Amino acid sequence: MEDNHQSRRKFIANAGKATLAVGLSQTILPAMASRFAAVNHTTAIPYSQQPLPYGYKDLEVAIDAMTMEIHYTKHAATYAKNMAEACAAEKVDTGAVKLEELLGKISKYSGKLRNNAGGHYNHELFWQSMTPKGTEKPSGKLLEDIEKTFGSFDAFKTKFTDAGKSRFGSGWAWLIVDKDHKLVVGSTPNQDNPLMDISELKGTPLLGLDVWEHAYYLRYHNLRPDYITNWWKVVNWEVVQKRYEGA
Ligand code: MN3
């Protein structure tokens, strides 16, 4: 079982490298790319929308297939497209400046770039942070530090859930590592995020939750707290742990 898992991971990693190397992701390998997307969770998020690492219906325990499809193909795709337009118009050299660096000096750019680069980054992080094989909690150093910082894992969950519930209007709830390498829970409005120089909450995102109505309205209607409660079932703690190790 473990061997299968290992070799599948290796295959996924290699398939991803090959796909990137020859640029086939948009041409002859779309099905493969969407099923075996290679995601290096500790490196930068690219400027283009990446294939989902699961199918639209695979997170049904928390998010319905139609919401996933519309969210990914319409909302998130539009952020990526508008970000590209704004980068071109504002002469951002996307080959030289990482998306994370751009967000760090976003106050120098337009509102269009702020909203759409934020939207793109946030959604890419969000898709990676979920899995059909969600585990109840992380392990190792991350779990230890969460317990140390917030008192217990349940206390952390409550704090994060409250951050999402109480974010007025649209926005995101976050678990981040701040500049002193402390774990912090908070939220940001609209498509802002903790990498932005204009953000009150500042640090490296480990886990982000989209609390815009488009993320849950079809199934949960006005019941944002129910959406958050179910969302915990699909959190990819393995990915969050890797981000923590790399932060
Ligand atoms: Mn969204």
mmCIF file of C-alpha atoms and ligand atoms in Angstrom:
data_model
loop_
_atom_site.group_PDB
_atom_site.id
_atom_site.type_symbol
_atom_site.label_atom_id
_atom_site.label_comp_id
_atom_site.label_asym_id
_atom_site.label_seq_id
_atom_site.Cartn_x
_atom_site.Cartn_y
_atom_site.Cartn_z
ATOM 1 C CA MET A 1 0.000 0.000 0.000
ATOM 2 C CA GLU A 2 2.750 2.385 1.043
ATOM 3 C CA ASP A 3 4.809 1.332 -1.972
ATOM 4 C CA ASN A 4 1.932 2.036 -4.318
ATOM 5 C CA HIS A 5 1.435 5.393 -2.702
ATOM 6 C CA GLN A 6 5.135 6.211 -3.045
ATOM 7 C CA SER A 7 5.399 5.195 -6.659
ATOM 8 C CA ARG A 8 2.208 7.034 -7.534
ATOM 9 C CA ARG A 9 3.639 10.162 -5.947
ATOM 10 C CA LYS A 10 6.855 9.701 -7.887
ATOM 11 C CA PHE A 11 4.885 9.230 -11.085
ATOM 12 C CA ILE A 12 2.856 12.331 -10.352
ATOM 13 C CA ALA A 13 5.988 14.373 -9.692
ATOM 14 C CA ASN A 14 7.692 13.146 -12.858
ATOM 15 C CA ALA A 15 4.594 13.573 -14.986
ATOM 16 C CA GLY A 16 4.368 17.127 -13.723
ATOM 17 C CA LYS A 17 7.985 17.892 -14.546
ATOM 18 C CA ALA A 18 7.631 16.476 -18.041
ATOM 19 C CA THR A 19 4.427 18.416 -18.547
ATOM 20 C CA LEU A 20 6.069 21.644 -17.500
ATOM 21 C CA ALA A 21 9.236 20.985 -19.473
ATOM 22 C CA VAL A 22 7.510 20.541 -22.797
ATOM 23 C CA GLY A 23 4.556 22.787 -22.118
ATOM 24 C CA LEU A 24 1.980 20.137 -22.876
ATOM 25 C CA SER A 25 -0.449 20.969 -20.126
ATOM 26 C CA GLN A 26 -2.614 23.049 -22.444
ATOM 27 C CA THR A 27 -2.330 20.741 -25.440
ATOM 28 C CA ILE A 28 -2.228 16.971 -25.479
ATOM 29 C CA LEU A 29 -2.222 16.171 -21.779
ATOM 30 C CA PRO A 30 -5.088 18.143 -20.248
ATOM 31 C CA ALA A 31 -6.884 15.087 -18.865
ATOM 32 C CA MET A 32 -3.703 13.714 -17.392
ATOM 33 C CA ALA A 33 -2.698 17.068 -16.029
ATOM 34 C CA SER A 34 -6.013 17.516 -14.265
ATOM 35 C CA ARG A 35 -5.881 14.025 -12.767
ATOM 36 C CA PHE A 36 -2.239 13.989 -11.803
ATOM 37 C CA ALA A 37 -1.413 17.614 -11.263
ATOM 38 C CA ALA A 38 2.024 17.994 -9.775
ATOM 39 C CA VAL A 39 2.009 20.670 -7.157
ATOM 40 C CA ASN A 40 5.084 21.703 -5.294
ATOM 41 C CA HIS A 41 3.452 23.097 -2.217
ATOM 42 C CA THR A 42 6.472 24.843 -0.869
ATOM 43 C CA THR A 43 7.351 26.861 -3.934
ATOM 44 C CA ALA A 44 5.842 29.917 -5.531
ATOM 45 C CA ILE A 45 2.383 30.007 -7.027
ATOM 46 C CA PRO A 46 2.579 30.528 -10.812
ATOM 47 C CA TYR A 47 0.817 33.361 -12.614
ATOM 48 C CA SER A 48 -1.379 30.956 -14.583
ATOM 49 C CA GLN A 49 -4.276 28.887 -13.327
ATOM 50 C CA GLN A 50 -3.159 25.323 -12.565
ATOM 51 C CA PRO A 51 -5.242 22.156 -13.033
ATOM 52 C CA LEU A 52 -7.323 21.162 -10.017
ATOM 53 C CA PRO A 53 -5.678 18.277 -8.138
ATOM 54 C CA TYR A 54 -9.092 16.454 -7.966
ATOM 55 C CA GLY A 55 -12.412 16.346 -9.782
ATOM 56 C CA TYR A 56 -15.254 18.820 -9.261
ATOM 57 C CA LYS A 57 -17.360 16.251 -7.409
ATOM 58 C CA ASP A 58 -14.567 14.848 -5.255
ATOM 59 C CA LEU A 59 -15.135 17.257 -2.363
ATOM 60 C CA GLU A 60 -18.908 16.585 -2.168
ATOM 61 C CA VAL A 61 -18.679 15.905 1.553
ATOM 62 C CA ALA A 62 -18.114 19.658 1.899
ATOM 63 C CA ILE A 63 -18.582 21.409 -1.458
ATOM 64 C CA ASP A 64 -20.948 20.386 -4.275
ATOM 65 C CA ALA A 65 -19.677 19.733 -7.815
ATOM 66 C CA MET A 66 -21.503 22.654 -9.429
ATOM 67 C CA THR A 67 -20.052 25.135 -6.956
ATOM 68 C CA MET A 68 -16.567 23.731 -7.573
ATOM 69 C CA GLU A 69 -16.963 23.915 -11.335
ATOM 70 C CA ILE A 70 -18.347 27.451 -11.445
ATOM 71 C CA HIS A 71 -15.871 28.612 -8.828
ATOM 72 C CA TYR A 72 -12.878 27.202 -10.711
ATOM 73 C CA THR A 73 -13.876 27.779 -14.349
ATOM 74 C CA LYS A 74 -15.617 31.149 -13.926
ATOM 75 C CA HIS A 75 -14.631 33.063 -10.795
ATOM 76 C CA ALA A 76 -11.028 31.918 -10.405
ATOM 77 C CA ALA A 77 -10.371 31.781 -14.156
ATOM 78 C CA THR A 78 -11.539 35.395 -14.439
ATOM 79 C CA TYR A 79 -9.133 36.535 -11.718
ATOM 80 C CA ALA A 80 -6.269 34.855 -13.602
ATOM 81 C CA LYS A 81 -7.308 36.460 -16.903
ATOM 82 C CA ASN A 82 -7.759 39.936 -15.424
ATOM 83 C CA MET A 83 -4.476 39.654 -13.540
ATOM 84 C CA ALA A 84 -2.675 38.872 -16.803
ATOM 85 C CA GLU A 85 -4.286 41.914 -18.452
ATOM 86 C CA ALA A 86 -3.323 44.178 -15.572
ATOM 87 C CA CYS A 87 0.249 42.792 -15.475
ATOM 88 C CA ALA A 88 0.621 43.584 -19.178
ATOM 89 C CA ALA A 89 -0.891 47.057 -18.834
ATOM 90 C CA GLU A 90 1.238 47.898 -15.801
ATOM 91 C CA LYS A 91 4.444 46.397 -17.210
ATOM 92 C CA VAL A 92 4.944 43.736 -14.554
ATOM 93 C CA ASP A 93 7.738 41.408 -15.689
ATOM 94 C CA THR A 94 6.127 38.131 -14.631
ATOM 95 C CA GLY A 95 9.225 36.212 -15.687
ATOM 96 C CA ALA A 96 11.397 38.103 -13.225
ATOM 97 C CA VAL A 97 9.054 39.018 -10.370
ATOM 98 C CA LYS A 98 7.410 36.228 -8.419
ATOM 99 C CA LEU A 99 3.712 36.593 -7.702
ATOM 100 C CA GLU A 100 4.480 36.619 -3.972
ATOM 101 C CA GLU A 101 6.916 39.523 -4.459
ATOM 102 C CA LEU A 102 4.397 41.440 -6.543
ATOM 103 C CA LEU A 103 1.803 41.060 -3.783
ATOM 104 C CA GLY A 104 4.376 42.381 -1.308
ATOM 105 C CA LYS A 105 4.436 45.727 -3.135
ATOM 106 C CA ILE A 106 0.876 45.749 -4.434
ATOM 107 C CA SER A 107 0.231 49.280 -3.087
ATOM 108 C CA LYS A 108 2.281 50.559 -6.059
ATOM 109 C CA TYR A 109 -0.211 49.134 -8.548
ATOM 110 C CA SER A 110 -3.847 49.545 -9.574
ATOM 111 C CA GLY A 111 -6.930 48.290 -7.786
ATOM 112 C CA LYS A 112 -7.500 45.944 -10.707
ATOM 113 C CA LEU A 113 -4.133 44.273 -10.166
ATOM 114 C CA ARG A 114 -4.599 44.143 -6.395
ATOM 115 C CA ASN A 115 -8.007 42.456 -6.669
ATOM 116 C CA ASN A 116 -7.128 40.014 -9.419
ATOM 117 C CA ALA A 117 -3.576 39.058 -8.404
ATOM 118 C CA GLY A 118 -4.938 38.556 -4.887
ATOM 119 C CA GLY A 119 -7.882 36.583 -6.240
ATOM 120 C CA HIS A 120 -5.634 34.376 -8.335
ATOM 121 C CA TYR A 121 -3.125 33.690 -5.561
ATOM 122 C CA ASN A 122 -5.819 33.026 -2.970
ATOM 123 C CA HIS A 123 -7.711 30.544 -5.137
ATOM 124 C CA GLU A 124 -4.612 28.625 -6.223
ATOM 125 C CA LEU A 125 -3.667 28.259 -2.554
ATOM 126 C CA PHE A 126 -7.243 27.299 -1.682
ATOM 127 C CA TRP A 127 -7.491 24.495 -4.307
ATOM 128 C CA GLN A 128 -4.199 23.029 -3.101
ATOM 129 C CA SER A 129 -5.366 23.193 0.502
ATOM 130 C CA MET A 130 -8.188 20.728 -0.090
ATOM 131 C CA THR A 131 -8.300 16.998 -0.789
ATOM 132 C CA PRO A 132 -10.957 14.268 -0.937
ATOM 133 C CA LYS A 133 -8.728 12.430 1.563
ATOM 134 C CA GLY A 134 -8.796 15.041 4.257
ATOM 135 C CA THR A 135 -7.511 14.134 7.688
ATOM 136 C CA GLU A 136 -8.937 15.432 10.926
ATOM 137 C CA LYS A 137 -5.795 17.255 11.993
ATOM 138 C CA PRO A 138 -2.146 17.769 11.087
ATOM 139 C CA SER A 139 0.670 15.945 12.852
ATOM 140 C CA GLY A 140 4.230 16.574 13.957
ATOM 141 C CA LYS A 141 5.641 20.050 14.453
ATOM 142 C CA LEU A 142 2.631 21.873 13.008
ATOM 143 C CA LEU A 143 0.195 20.166 15.373
ATOM 144 C CA GLU A 144 2.562 20.724 18.272
ATOM 145 C CA ASP A 145 2.933 24.438 17.489
ATOM 146 C CA ILE A 146 -0.806 24.897 16.912
ATOM 147 C CA GLU A 147 -1.483 23.371 20.325
ATOM 148 C CA LYS A 148 1.216 25.495 21.934
ATOM 149 C CA THR A 149 -0.029 28.707 20.302
ATOM 150 C CA PHE A 150 -3.797 28.332 20.595
ATOM 151 C CA GLY A 151 -4.108 26.011 23.625
ATOM 152 C CA SER A 152 -5.505 23.043 21.698
ATOM 153 C CA PHE A 153 -6.315 22.015 18.160
ATOM 154 C CA ASP A 154 -10.030 22.548 18.837
ATOM 155 C CA ALA A 155 -9.339 26.032 20.165
ATOM 156 C CA PHE A 156 -7.468 26.799 16.937
ATOM 157 C CA LYS A 157 -10.383 25.495 14.849
ATOM 158 C CA THR A 158 -12.822 27.646 16.788
ATOM 159 C CA LYS A 159 -10.653 30.717 16.330
ATOM 160 C CA PHE A 160 -10.257 30.122 12.586
ATOM 161 C CA THR A 161 -13.976 29.373 12.181
ATOM 162 C CA ASP A 162 -14.832 32.589 14.027
ATOM 163 C CA ALA A 163 -12.467 34.549 11.779
ATOM 164 C CA GLY A 164 -14.355 33.220 8.746
ATOM 165 C CA LYS A 165 -17.811 33.682 10.255
ATOM 166 C CA SER A 166 -17.178 37.218 11.419
ATOM 167 C CA ARG A 167 -15.487 38.537 8.256
ATOM 168 C CA PHE A 168 -18.063 41.118 7.157
ATOM 169 C CA GLY A 169 -19.058 40.805 3.505
ATOM 170 C CA SER A 170 -16.582 38.886 1.357
ATOM 171 C CA GLY A 171 -13.085 37.788 2.226
ATOM 172 C CA TRP A 172 -10.786 35.079 3.497
ATOM 173 C CA ALA A 173 -9.899 33.431 6.818
ATOM 174 C CA TRP A 174 -6.228 32.550 7.296
ATOM 175 C CA LEU A 175 -3.685 30.615 9.281
ATOM 176 C CA ILE A 176 -0.334 32.311 8.722
ATOM 177 C CA VAL A 177 3.218 32.424 10.006
ATOM 178 C CA ASP A 178 4.189 35.981 10.884
ATOM 179 C CA LYS A 179 7.641 37.625 10.693
ATOM 180 C CA ASP A 180 8.537 36.342 14.179
ATOM 181 C CA HIS A 181 7.634 32.831 12.981
ATOM 182 C CA LYS A 182 4.532 32.743 15.145
ATOM 183 C CA LEU A 183 1.282 31.108 14.051
ATOM 184 C CA VAL A 184 -1.533 33.636 13.713
ATOM 185 C CA VAL A 185 -5.215 33.346 12.754
ATOM 186 C CA GLY A 186 -7.058 36.230 11.118
ATOM 187 C CA SER A 187 -8.979 37.369 8.064
ATOM 188 C CA THR A 188 -8.719 39.781 5.136
ATOM 189 C CA PRO A 189 -11.424 41.590 3.123
ATOM 190 C CA ASN A 190 -12.230 41.039 -0.566
ATOM 191 C CA GLN A 191 -9.295 39.354 -2.367
ATOM 192 C CA ASP A 192 -6.599 40.854 -0.159
ATOM 193 C CA ASN A 193 -4.179 38.475 1.516
ATOM 194 C CA PRO A 194 -1.469 38.488 4.198
ATOM 195 C CA LEU A 195 1.351 38.826 1.638
ATOM 196 C CA MET A 196 0.125 42.290 0.625
ATOM 197 C CA ASP A 197 1.896 45.367 1.959
ATOM 198 C CA ILE A 198 -1.509 47.020 2.445
ATOM 199 C CA SER A 199 -2.827 44.161 4.614
ATOM 200 C CA GLU A 200 -3.334 44.570 8.344
ATOM 201 C CA LEU A 201 -2.758 40.834 8.787
ATOM 202 C CA LYS A 202 0.758 40.110 7.525
ATOM 203 C CA GLY A 203 2.692 36.880 7.061
ATOM 204 C CA THR A 204 3.085 33.729 4.991
ATOM 205 C CA PRO A 205 -0.231 31.966 4.313
ATOM 206 C CA LEU A 206 -0.389 28.321 5.400
ATOM 207 C CA LEU A 207 -4.141 27.800 5.019
ATOM 208 C CA GLY A 208 -6.817 30.039 3.531
ATOM 209 C CA LEU A 209 -10.593 29.689 3.426
ATOM 210 C CA ASP A 210 -12.722 31.476 0.842
ATOM 211 C CA VAL A 211 -15.796 32.915 2.602
ATOM 212 C CA TRP A 212 -17.220 34.747 -0.421
ATOM 213 C CA GLU A 213 -20.843 33.740 -1.013
ATOM 214 C CA HIS A 214 -19.894 32.259 -4.406
ATOM 215 C CA ALA A 215 -17.907 29.617 -2.508
ATOM 216 C CA TYR A 216 -20.944 28.167 -0.698
ATOM 217 C CA TYR A 217 -24.258 29.795 -1.634
ATOM 218 C CA LEU A 218 -25.678 27.076 -3.934
ATOM 219 C CA ARG A 219 -25.584 24.478 -1.176
ATOM 220 C CA TYR A 220 -25.495 26.404 2.067
ATOM 221 C CA HIS A 221 -27.403 29.561 1.096
ATOM 222 C CA ASN A 222 -26.891 32.078 3.906
ATOM 223 C CA LEU A 223 -25.419 29.479 6.301
ATOM 224 C CA ARG A 224 -21.721 30.318 6.142
ATOM 225 C CA PRO A 225 -21.022 28.597 9.506
ATOM 226 C CA ASP A 226 -22.320 25.242 8.149
ATOM 227 C CA TYR A 227 -20.034 25.570 5.131
ATOM 228 C CA ILE A 228 -17.045 26.168 7.394
ATOM 229 C CA THR A 229 -17.962 23.245 9.659
ATOM 230 C CA ASN A 230 -18.038 20.855 6.690
ATOM 231 C CA TRP A 231 -14.966 22.378 5.049
ATOM 232 C CA TRP A 232 -12.720 21.039 7.819
ATOM 233 C CA LYS A 233 -13.422 17.533 6.404
ATOM 234 C CA VAL A 234 -11.503 18.296 3.197
ATOM 235 C CA VAL A 235 -8.514 20.238 4.513
ATOM 236 C CA ASN A 236 -5.239 18.859 3.154
ATOM 237 C CA TRP A 237 -3.129 19.003 6.286
ATOM 238 C CA GLU A 238 -0.237 17.320 4.518
ATOM 239 C CA VAL A 239 0.054 20.353 2.228
ATOM 240 C CA VAL A 240 -0.342 22.805 5.097
ATOM 241 C CA GLN A 241 2.440 21.014 6.994
ATOM 242 C CA LYS A 242 4.737 21.269 3.961
ATOM 243 C CA ARG A 243 4.032 24.983 3.708
ATOM 244 C CA TYR A 244 4.878 25.341 7.392
ATOM 245 C CA GLU A 245 8.163 23.473 6.916
ATOM 246 C CA GLY A 246 9.010 25.766 3.998
ATOM 247 C CA ALA A 247 7.924 29.019 5.649
HETATM 248 MN MN MN3 B 1 -13.717 32.404 -4.553
#
